[in-house]
GROMACS .gro file of C-alpha atoms in nm:
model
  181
    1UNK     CA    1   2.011  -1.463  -1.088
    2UNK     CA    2   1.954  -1.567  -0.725
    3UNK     CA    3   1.943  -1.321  -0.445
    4UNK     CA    4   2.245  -1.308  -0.230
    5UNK     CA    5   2.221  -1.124   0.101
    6UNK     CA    6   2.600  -1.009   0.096
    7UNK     CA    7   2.538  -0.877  -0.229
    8UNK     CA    8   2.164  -0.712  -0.163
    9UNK     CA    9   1.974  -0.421   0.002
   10UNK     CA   10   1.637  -0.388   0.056
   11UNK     CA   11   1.457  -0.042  -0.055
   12UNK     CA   12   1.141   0.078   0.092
   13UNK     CA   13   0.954   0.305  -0.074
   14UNK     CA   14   0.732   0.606   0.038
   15UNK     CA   15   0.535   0.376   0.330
   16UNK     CA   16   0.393   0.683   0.471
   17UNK     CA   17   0.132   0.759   0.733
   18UNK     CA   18  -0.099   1.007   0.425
   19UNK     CA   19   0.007   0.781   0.124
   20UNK     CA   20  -0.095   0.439   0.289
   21UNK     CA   21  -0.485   0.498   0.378
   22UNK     CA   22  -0.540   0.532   0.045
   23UNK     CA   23  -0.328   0.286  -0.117
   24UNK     CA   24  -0.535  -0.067  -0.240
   25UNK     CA   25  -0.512  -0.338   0.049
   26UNK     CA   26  -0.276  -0.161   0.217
   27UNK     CA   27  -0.264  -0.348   0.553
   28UNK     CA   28  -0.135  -0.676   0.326
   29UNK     CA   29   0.108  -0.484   0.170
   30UNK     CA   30   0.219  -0.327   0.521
   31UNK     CA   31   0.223  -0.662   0.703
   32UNK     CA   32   0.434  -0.847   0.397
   33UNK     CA   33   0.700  -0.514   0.419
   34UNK     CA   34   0.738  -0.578   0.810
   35UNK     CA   35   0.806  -0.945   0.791
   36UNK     CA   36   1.059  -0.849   0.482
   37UNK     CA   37   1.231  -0.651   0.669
   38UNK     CA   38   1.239  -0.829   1.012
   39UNK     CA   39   1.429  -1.091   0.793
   40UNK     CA   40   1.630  -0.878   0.660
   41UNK     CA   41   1.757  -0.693   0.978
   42UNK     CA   42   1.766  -1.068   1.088
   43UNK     CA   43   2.018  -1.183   0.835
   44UNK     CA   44   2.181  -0.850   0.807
   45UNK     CA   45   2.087  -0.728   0.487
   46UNK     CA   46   2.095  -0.344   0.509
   47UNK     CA   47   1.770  -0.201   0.525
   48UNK     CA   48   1.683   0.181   0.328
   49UNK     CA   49   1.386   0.336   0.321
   50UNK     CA   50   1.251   0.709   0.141
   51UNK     CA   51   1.020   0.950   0.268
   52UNK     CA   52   0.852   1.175  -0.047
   53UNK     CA   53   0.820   1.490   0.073
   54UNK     CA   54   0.770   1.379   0.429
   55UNK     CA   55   0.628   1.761   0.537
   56UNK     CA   56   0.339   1.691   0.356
   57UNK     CA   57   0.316   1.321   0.311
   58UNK     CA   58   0.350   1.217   0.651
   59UNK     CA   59   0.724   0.976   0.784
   60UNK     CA   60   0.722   0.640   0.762
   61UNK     CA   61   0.469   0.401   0.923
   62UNK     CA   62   0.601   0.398   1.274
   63UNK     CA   63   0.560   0.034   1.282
   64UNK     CA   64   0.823   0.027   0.972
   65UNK     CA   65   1.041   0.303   1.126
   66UNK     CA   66   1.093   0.146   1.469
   67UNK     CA   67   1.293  -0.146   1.224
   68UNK     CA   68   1.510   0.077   0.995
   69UNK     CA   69   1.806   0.277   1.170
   70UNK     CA   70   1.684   0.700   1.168
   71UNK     CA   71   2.022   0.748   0.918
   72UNK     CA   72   1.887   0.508   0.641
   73UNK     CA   73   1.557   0.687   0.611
   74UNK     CA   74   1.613   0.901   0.291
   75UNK     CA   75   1.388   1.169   0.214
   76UNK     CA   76   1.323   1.288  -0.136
   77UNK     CA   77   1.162   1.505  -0.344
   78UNK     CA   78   1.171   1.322  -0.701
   79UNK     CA   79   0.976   1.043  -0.784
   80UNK     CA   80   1.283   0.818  -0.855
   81UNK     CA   81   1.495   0.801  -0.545
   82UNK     CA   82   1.773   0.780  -0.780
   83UNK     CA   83   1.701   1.146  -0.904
   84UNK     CA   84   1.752   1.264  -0.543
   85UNK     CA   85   2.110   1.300  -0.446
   86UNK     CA   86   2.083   1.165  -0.093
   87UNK     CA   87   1.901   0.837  -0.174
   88UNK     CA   88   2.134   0.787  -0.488
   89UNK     CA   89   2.424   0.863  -0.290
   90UNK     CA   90   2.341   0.661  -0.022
   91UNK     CA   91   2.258   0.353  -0.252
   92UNK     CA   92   2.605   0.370  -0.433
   93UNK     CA   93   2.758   0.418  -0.166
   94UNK     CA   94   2.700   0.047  -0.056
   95UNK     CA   95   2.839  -0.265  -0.225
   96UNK     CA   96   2.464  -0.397  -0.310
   97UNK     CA   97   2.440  -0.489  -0.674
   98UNK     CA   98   2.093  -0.596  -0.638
   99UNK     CA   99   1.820  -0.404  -0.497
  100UNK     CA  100   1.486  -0.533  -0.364
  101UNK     CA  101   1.244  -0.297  -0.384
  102UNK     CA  102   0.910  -0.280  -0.158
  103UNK     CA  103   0.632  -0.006  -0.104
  104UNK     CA  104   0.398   0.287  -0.273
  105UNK     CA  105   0.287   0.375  -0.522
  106UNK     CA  106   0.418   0.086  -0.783
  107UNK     CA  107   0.376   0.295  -1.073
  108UNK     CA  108   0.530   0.604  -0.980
  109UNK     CA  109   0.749   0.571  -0.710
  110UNK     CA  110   0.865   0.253  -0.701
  111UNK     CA  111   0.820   0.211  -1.069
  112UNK     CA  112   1.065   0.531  -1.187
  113UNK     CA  113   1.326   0.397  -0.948
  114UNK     CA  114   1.373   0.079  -1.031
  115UNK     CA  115   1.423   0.156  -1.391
  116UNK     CA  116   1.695   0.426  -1.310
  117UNK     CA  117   1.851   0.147  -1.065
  118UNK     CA  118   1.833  -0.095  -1.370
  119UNK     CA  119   1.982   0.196  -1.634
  120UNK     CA  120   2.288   0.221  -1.370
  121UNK     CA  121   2.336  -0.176  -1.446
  122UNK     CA  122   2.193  -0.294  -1.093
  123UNK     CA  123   2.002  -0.633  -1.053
  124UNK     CA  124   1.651  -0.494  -0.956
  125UNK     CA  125   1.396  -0.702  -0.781
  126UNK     CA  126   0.995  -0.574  -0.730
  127UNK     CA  127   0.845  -0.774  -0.437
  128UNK     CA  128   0.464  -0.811  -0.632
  129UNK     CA  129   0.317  -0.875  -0.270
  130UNK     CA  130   0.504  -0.598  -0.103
  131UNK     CA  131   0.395  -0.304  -0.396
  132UNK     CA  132   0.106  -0.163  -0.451
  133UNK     CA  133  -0.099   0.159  -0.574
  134UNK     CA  134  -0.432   0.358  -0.510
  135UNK     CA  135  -0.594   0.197  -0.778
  136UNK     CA  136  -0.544  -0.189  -0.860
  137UNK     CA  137  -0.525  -0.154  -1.252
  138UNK     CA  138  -0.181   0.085  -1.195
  139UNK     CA  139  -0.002  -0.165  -0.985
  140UNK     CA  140  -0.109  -0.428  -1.238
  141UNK     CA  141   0.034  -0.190  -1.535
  142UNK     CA  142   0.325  -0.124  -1.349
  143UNK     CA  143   0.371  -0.503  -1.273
  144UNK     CA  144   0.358  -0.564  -1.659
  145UNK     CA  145   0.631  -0.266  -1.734
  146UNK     CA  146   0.929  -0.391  -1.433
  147UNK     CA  147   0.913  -0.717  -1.668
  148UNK     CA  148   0.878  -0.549  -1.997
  149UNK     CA  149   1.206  -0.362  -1.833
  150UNK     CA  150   1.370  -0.649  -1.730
  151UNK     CA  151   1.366  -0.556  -1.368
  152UNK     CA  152   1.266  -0.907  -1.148
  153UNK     CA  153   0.924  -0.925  -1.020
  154UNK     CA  154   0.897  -1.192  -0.701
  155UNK     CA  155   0.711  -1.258  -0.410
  156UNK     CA  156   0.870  -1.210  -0.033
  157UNK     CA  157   0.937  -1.562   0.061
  158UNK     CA  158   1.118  -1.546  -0.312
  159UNK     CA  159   1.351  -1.275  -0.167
  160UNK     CA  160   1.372  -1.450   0.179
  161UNK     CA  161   1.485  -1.846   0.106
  162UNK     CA  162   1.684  -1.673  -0.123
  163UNK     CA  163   1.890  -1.499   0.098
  164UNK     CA  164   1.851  -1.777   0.340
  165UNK     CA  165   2.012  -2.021   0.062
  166UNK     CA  166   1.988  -2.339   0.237
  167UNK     CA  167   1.777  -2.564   0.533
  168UNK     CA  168   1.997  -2.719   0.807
  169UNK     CA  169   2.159  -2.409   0.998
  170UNK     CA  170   2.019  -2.232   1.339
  171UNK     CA  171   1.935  -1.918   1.141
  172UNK     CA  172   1.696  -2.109   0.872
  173UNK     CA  173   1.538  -2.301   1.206
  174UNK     CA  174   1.488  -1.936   1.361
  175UNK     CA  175   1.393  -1.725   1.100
  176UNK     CA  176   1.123  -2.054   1.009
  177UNK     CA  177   1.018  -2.076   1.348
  178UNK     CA  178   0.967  -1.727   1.356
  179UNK     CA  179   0.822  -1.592   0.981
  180UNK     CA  180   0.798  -1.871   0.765
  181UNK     CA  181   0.438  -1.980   0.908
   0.00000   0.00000   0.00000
């Protein structure tokens, strides 16, 4: 199934100021978020984000905040942001069918909510270079499980000429003279 930004939201998860020291190459992972989601807020795909337990994990990365609007930052207290009844609220609330999910940790986090997003019949999608973990060997295992699931794995510019759908109009020659370098 192809991505379609009318159809789509993208989910970030737990980027916060404690979790991402710690988290393998997290300035990467941090860098390939922004650009995500400075497309996305380009094109208009609504942007969500989730803060686990924020009082004692830190917010969100200011340089991720400053992009997604203060009422679309979710906090939570489950692992699965579909266990919380904000974020799950929230999410159905919209009319995205498909979810693209970004952030930390990949197997916990991330990991538990796209499989209760998939068990409520939604078309998940795992950016591989926007996840990752504290330890390389759990975002690998968790990489291997989304599939075994059936949840999508793909990479950013996946997600973004996806949503972009064709060459040829003003916002492809922005968004390429801007990101696509």
């Amino acid at each position: 199934m192809l991505i379609h930004p009318d159809k789509s939201c993208l989910l970030v998860i737990d980027i916060q100021e404690k979790m991402a020291p710690v988290i393998h190459q997290a300035d990467e992972v941090i860098d390939n978020c922004r650009w995500l989601i400075e497309i996305a807020n380009r094109l208009e795909v609504p942007v969500l984000a989730t803060e686990q337990y924020p009082q004692g994990l830190g917010y969100t990365l200011p340089q991720l905040r400053q992009l997604i609007a203060e009422e679309n930052i979710l906090e939570k207290i489950h692992f699965s942001a579909m266990s919380d009844a904000e974020p799950n609220r929230v999410i159905n609330s919209g009319k995205h069918n498909q979810v693209i999910l970004v952030g930390m940790e990949a197997h916990v986090c991330v990991l538990q909510t796209a499989i209760e997003l998939k068990q409520q019949a939604r078309e998940v999608y795992v950016v591989e270079d926007c996840v990752s973990s504290r330890k390389p060997a759990d975002r690998a295992a968790a990489l291997e499980r989304f599939r075994h699931c059936g949840i999508h794995v793909v990479t950013r510019e996946m997600v973004a000429f996806e949503w972009l759908r064709r060459a040829g109009t003003d916002t492809f020659r922005d968004i390429s003279k801007s990101y696509l370098r």
